[in-house]
């Protein structure tokens, strides 16, 4: 005997005879493009971007006048979701701390003025 369940993604009722909610098919198609941060190429680029940005959060420096060097992440200014073609562009990446990365989210813009410096170390 199969019971009705509620889909944990969309919240719709899934009939007992159905094995999966129809929303899973749509969800999986979005997952097919893996986020670039999972690739080796991006990990090398991430290191170069953090070096370029002198190992501190660029937003904390510009907005709060603080040099934050903990929990650094490489943020896509124009999000990968909306601009996948910019995933590996140096000018689209900035070093920020975890808190600033969450604050910026997928807004596709920065909330402060910033010009990307040129990388001194070439990416291999």
XYZ file of N, CA and C in Angstrom:
372
model
N 0.838 -1.170 0.000
C 0.000 0.000 0.000
C 0.889 1.241 0.000
N 0.679 2.120 -0.964
C 1.468 3.340 -1.084
C 0.676 4.501 -0.518
N 1.381 5.406 0.147
C 0.768 6.572 0.741
C 1.087 7.810 -0.076
N 0.191 8.773 0.006
C 0.477 10.061 -0.626
C 1.576 10.756 0.172
N 2.415 11.473 -0.538
C 3.475 12.219 0.125
C 3.475 13.656 -0.384
N 4.213 14.489 0.313
C 4.361 15.881 -0.107
C 5.779 16.052 -0.614
N 5.904 16.621 -1.797
C 7.215 16.856 -2.398
C 7.973 17.894 -1.564
N 9.213 17.580 -1.196
C 9.986 18.514 -0.372
C 10.568 19.666 -1.185
N 10.435 19.644 -2.500
C 10.923 20.753 -3.329
C 9.819 21.755 -3.640
N 8.670 21.254 -4.116
C 7.614 22.176 -4.551
C 6.423 22.224 -3.590
N 6.298 21.240 -2.692
C 5.218 21.233 -1.717
C 3.921 20.639 -2.228
N 3.892 20.149 -3.468
C 2.685 19.541 -4.018
C 2.498 18.119 -3.491
N 1.259 17.675 -3.501
C 0.938 16.318 -3.084
C 1.292 15.355 -4.213
N 2.019 14.295 -3.876
C 2.403 13.286 -4.856
C 1.584 12.042 -4.564
N 0.833 11.589 -5.573
C -0.035 10.422 -5.399
C 0.784 9.190 -5.055
N 0.210 8.309 -4.294
C 0.895 7.103 -3.844
C 1.425 6.246 -4.974
N 0.746 6.243 -6.111
C 1.214 5.415 -7.224
C 2.386 6.051 -7.965
N 2.534 7.358 -7.840
C 3.642 8.042 -8.519
C 4.922 7.854 -7.707
N 6.017 7.608 -8.404
C 7.280 7.410 -7.700
C 7.979 8.720 -7.395
N 7.806 9.707 -8.268
C 8.459 10.998 -8.057
C 7.551 12.119 -8.511
N 7.761 13.288 -7.935
C 6.996 14.472 -8.306
C 7.451 14.950 -9.694
N 6.549 15.455 -10.518
C 6.930 15.971 -11.840
C 7.927 17.126 -11.778
N 7.974 17.846 -10.677
C 8.908 18.975 -10.591
C 10.356 18.501 -10.590
N 10.612 17.268 -10.219
C 11.981 16.758 -10.172
C 12.626 16.745 -11.548
N 11.845 16.488 -12.583
C 12.382 16.473 -13.939
C 12.879 17.869 -14.314
N 12.094 18.895 -14.028
C 12.492 20.273 -14.315
C 13.695 20.660 -13.470
N 13.711 20.244 -12.214
C 14.814 20.575 -11.307
C 16.107 19.949 -11.795
N 16.058 18.691 -12.226
C 17.268 18.016 -12.689
C 17.841 18.671 -13.932
N 16.989 19.179 -14.819
C 17.507 19.807 -16.028
C 18.307 21.059 -15.683
N 17.935 21.774 -14.614
C 18.689 22.940 -14.178
C 20.019 22.522 -13.560
N 20.047 21.357 -12.921
C 21.261 20.872 -12.279
C 22.294 20.381 -13.272
N 21.885 20.124 -14.512
C 22.802 19.536 -15.480
C 24.024 20.423 -15.729
N 23.864 21.737 -15.586
C 24.998 22.640 -15.713
C 25.590 22.833 -14.328
N 26.697 22.164 -14.070
C 27.325 22.268 -12.760
C 27.903 23.663 -12.565
N 27.846 24.134 -11.350
C 28.413 25.448 -11.035
C 29.915 25.389 -11.283
N 30.492 26.431 -11.866
C 31.921 26.402 -12.199
C 32.826 26.241 -10.984
N 32.361 26.611 -9.799
C 33.217 26.520 -8.612
C 33.618 25.086 -8.300
N 32.977 24.115 -8.929
C 33.316 22.705 -8.697
C 34.440 22.211 -9.609
N 34.898 23.036 -10.537
C 35.912 22.598 -11.491
C 37.323 22.971 -11.052
N 38.306 22.237 -11.525
C 39.706 22.547 -11.230
C 40.107 23.894 -11.836
N 39.607 24.133 -13.047
C 39.919 25.392 -13.722
C 39.506 26.579 -12.855
N 38.320 26.505 -12.277
C 37.851 27.609 -11.441
C 38.647 27.702 -10.145
N 39.026 26.575 -9.576
C 39.798 26.608 -8.329
C 41.144 27.303 -8.542
N 41.777 27.065 -9.687
C 43.025 27.775 -10.013
C 42.760 29.270 -10.191
N 41.687 29.590 -10.891
C 41.318 30.986 -11.106
C 40.993 31.657 -9.775
N 40.292 30.963 -8.896
C 39.932 31.484 -7.576
C 41.186 31.901 -6.804
N 42.194 31.046 -6.803
C 43.451 31.372 -6.116
C 44.072 32.635 -6.696
N 44.071 32.743 -8.008
C 44.641 33.928 -8.671
C 43.870 35.196 -8.328
N 42.548 35.085 -8.243
C 41.715 36.246 -7.925
C 41.970 36.698 -6.487
N 42.087 35.765 -5.561
C 42.352 36.110 -4.165
C 43.732 36.764 -4.036
N 44.718 36.260 -4.771
C 46.049 36.883 -4.776
C 45.942 38.294 -5.356
N 45.244 38.418 -6.491
C 45.072 39.727 -7.132
C 44.448 40.740 -6.174
N 43.476 40.291 -5.379
C 42.756 41.172 -4.456
C 43.423 41.270 -3.084
N 44.683 40.843 -3.010
C 45.534 40.983 -1.826
C 44.966 40.318 -0.569
N 44.322 39.185 -0.741
C 43.875 38.341 0.373
C 42.922 39.031 1.348
N 42.076 39.907 0.850
C 41.064 40.471 1.738
C 39.780 40.804 0.980
N 38.715 40.895 1.749
C 37.386 41.168 1.197
C 37.342 42.582 0.642
N 37.045 42.688 -0.634
C 37.015 43.978 -1.310
C 35.816 44.820 -0.879
N 34.710 44.174 -0.537
C 33.515 44.912 -0.102
C 33.710 45.480 1.298
N 34.244 44.686 2.221
C 34.486 45.188 3.580
C 35.454 46.371 3.547
N 36.447 46.295 2.667
C 37.423 47.385 2.534
C 36.737 48.651 2.020
N 35.920 48.521 0.978
C 35.287 49.685 0.347
C 34.125 50.242 1.174
N 33.302 49.367 1.730
C 32.084 49.814 2.407
C 32.331 50.145 3.883
N 33.105 49.294 4.572
C 33.274 49.446 6.019
C 34.665 49.933 6.437
N 35.605 50.034 5.500
C 36.954 50.453 5.834
C 37.715 49.437 6.673
N 37.374 48.149 6.526
C 38.006 47.077 7.297
C 38.722 46.110 6.363
N 39.826 45.536 6.846
C 40.526 44.498 6.091
C 40.140 43.143 6.673
N 39.183 42.495 6.052
C 38.716 41.180 6.500
C 39.408 40.120 5.656
N 40.082 39.175 6.334
C 40.862 38.165 5.627
C 40.389 36.737 5.940
N 39.270 36.595 6.607
C 38.743 35.277 6.960
C 37.592 34.893 6.038
N 37.446 33.607 5.838
C 36.334 33.031 5.069
C 36.173 33.698 3.701
N 37.279 33.800 2.972
C 37.250 34.454 1.667
C 36.645 33.554 0.600
N 35.860 34.153 -0.259
C 35.221 33.454 -1.370
C 35.388 34.279 -2.635
N 35.260 33.614 -3.752
C 35.356 34.281 -5.042
C 33.923 34.456 -5.566
N 33.479 35.689 -5.653
C 32.095 36.013 -5.999
C 31.965 36.387 -7.466
N 30.952 35.840 -8.135
C 30.616 36.236 -9.502
C 29.772 37.505 -9.413
N 30.268 38.602 -9.932
C 29.523 39.860 -9.895
C 28.226 39.702 -10.688
N 28.344 39.252 -11.905
C 27.155 38.866 -12.683
C 27.035 37.355 -12.494
N 25.946 36.925 -11.897
C 25.804 35.545 -11.435
C 25.928 34.511 -12.557
N 26.432 33.353 -12.174
C 26.544 32.240 -13.107
C 25.165 31.835 -13.623
N 24.169 31.937 -12.771
C 22.798 31.575 -13.153
C 22.318 32.406 -14.339
N 22.588 33.712 -14.312
C 22.099 34.607 -15.360
C 23.092 34.847 -16.495
N 24.394 34.689 -16.199
C 25.443 34.951 -17.186
C 26.477 33.824 -17.190
N 26.108 32.620 -17.596
C 27.065 31.501 -17.555
C 28.298 31.737 -18.420
N 28.180 32.558 -19.447
C 29.322 32.830 -20.326
C 30.414 33.645 -19.624
N 30.108 34.256 -18.485
C 31.079 35.059 -17.739
C 31.693 34.308 -16.556
N 31.454 33.026 -16.487
C 31.870 32.231 -15.324
C 33.360 32.290 -15.050
N 34.195 32.390 -16.086
C 35.646 32.365 -15.909
C 36.311 33.700 -16.282
N 35.530 34.758 -16.362
C 36.070 36.080 -16.697
C 36.618 36.747 -15.439
N 37.891 37.149 -15.483
C 38.544 37.770 -14.327
C 37.820 39.028 -13.863
N 37.353 39.839 -14.801
C 36.680 41.092 -14.450
C 35.315 40.870 -13.810
N 34.796 39.650 -13.882
C 33.504 39.325 -13.293
C 33.668 38.670 -11.918
N 34.888 38.539 -11.440
C 35.145 37.870 -10.162
C 35.782 38.831 -9.176
N 35.387 38.699 -7.931
C 35.899 39.562 -6.862
C 36.012 38.744 -5.582
N 37.012 39.058 -4.774
C 37.191 38.390 -3.490
C 36.341 39.093 -2.442
N 35.489 38.327 -1.796
C 34.667 38.838 -0.699
C 34.631 37.797 0.418
N 34.272 38.233 1.607
C 34.113 37.292 2.710
C 32.758 36.593 2.576
N 32.570 35.562 3.332
C 31.333 34.780 3.268
C 30.101 35.666 3.512
N 30.171 36.537 4.530
C 29.025 37.397 4.851
C 28.678 38.317 3.681
N 29.693 38.924 3.075
C 29.449 39.822 1.939
C 28.930 39.051 0.734
N 29.429 37.843 0.529
C 28.950 37.025 -0.584
C 27.458 36.751 -0.418
N 27.036 36.442 0.794
C 25.612 36.208 1.054
C 24.806 37.497 0.893
N 25.371 38.620 1.350
C 24.677 39.904 1.198
C 24.482 40.274 -0.276
N 25.507 40.028 -1.091
C 25.427 40.367 -2.516
C 24.508 39.422 -3.275
N 24.493 38.152 -2.901
C 23.620 37.167 -3.528
C 23.759 37.119 -5.036
N 22.636 37.003 -5.728
C 22.597 36.947 -7.197
C 22.098 38.255 -7.788
N 22.507 39.365 -7.199
C 21.980 40.667 -7.620
C 22.530 41.138 -8.964
N 23.598 40.504 -9.462
C 24.227 40.859 -10.737
C 24.868 42.245 -10.735
N 25.161 42.760 -9.544
C 25.855 44.040 -9.433
C 26.477 44.145 -8.046
N 27.399 45.070 -7.923
C 28.006 45.354 -6.626
C 27.325 46.573 -6.025
N 27.345 46.679 -4.715
C 26.741 47.834 -4.062
C 27.801 48.866 -3.654
N 28.942 48.835 -4.353
C 30.025 49.774 -4.123
C 30.823 49.904 -5.413
N 31.637 50.946 -5.512
C 32.453 51.161 -6.703
C 33.723 50.336 -6.608
N 34.025 49.613 -7.686
C 35.211 48.757 -7.695
C 35.665 48.549 -9.126
N 36.966 48.670 -9.347
C 37.555 48.392 -10.651
C 38.493 47.204 -10.492
N 38.304 46.189 -11.302
C 39.119 44.980 -11.208
C 40.562 45.259 -11.616
N 41.525 45.003 -10.713
C 42.931 45.135 -11.106
C 43.312 43.996 -12.036
N 44.396 44.177 -12.776
C 44.862 43.125 -13.675
C 45.594 42.047 -12.892
N 45.423 40.806 -13.322
C 46.159 39.699 -12.699
C 47.630 39.791 -13.068
N 48.503 39.632 -12.083
C 49.937 39.621 -12.345
C 50.415 38.215 -12.652
N 49.712 37.216 -12.123
C 50.088 35.811 -12.315
C 49.174 35.233 -13.376
N 49.741 34.714 -14.475
C 48.857 34.128 -15.509
C 48.195 32.852 -14.999
N 47.004 32.597 -15.487
C 46.264 31.390 -15.112
C 46.658 30.270 -16.051
N 47.060 29.159 -15.493
C 47.494 28.017 -16.311
C 46.362 27.082 -16.588
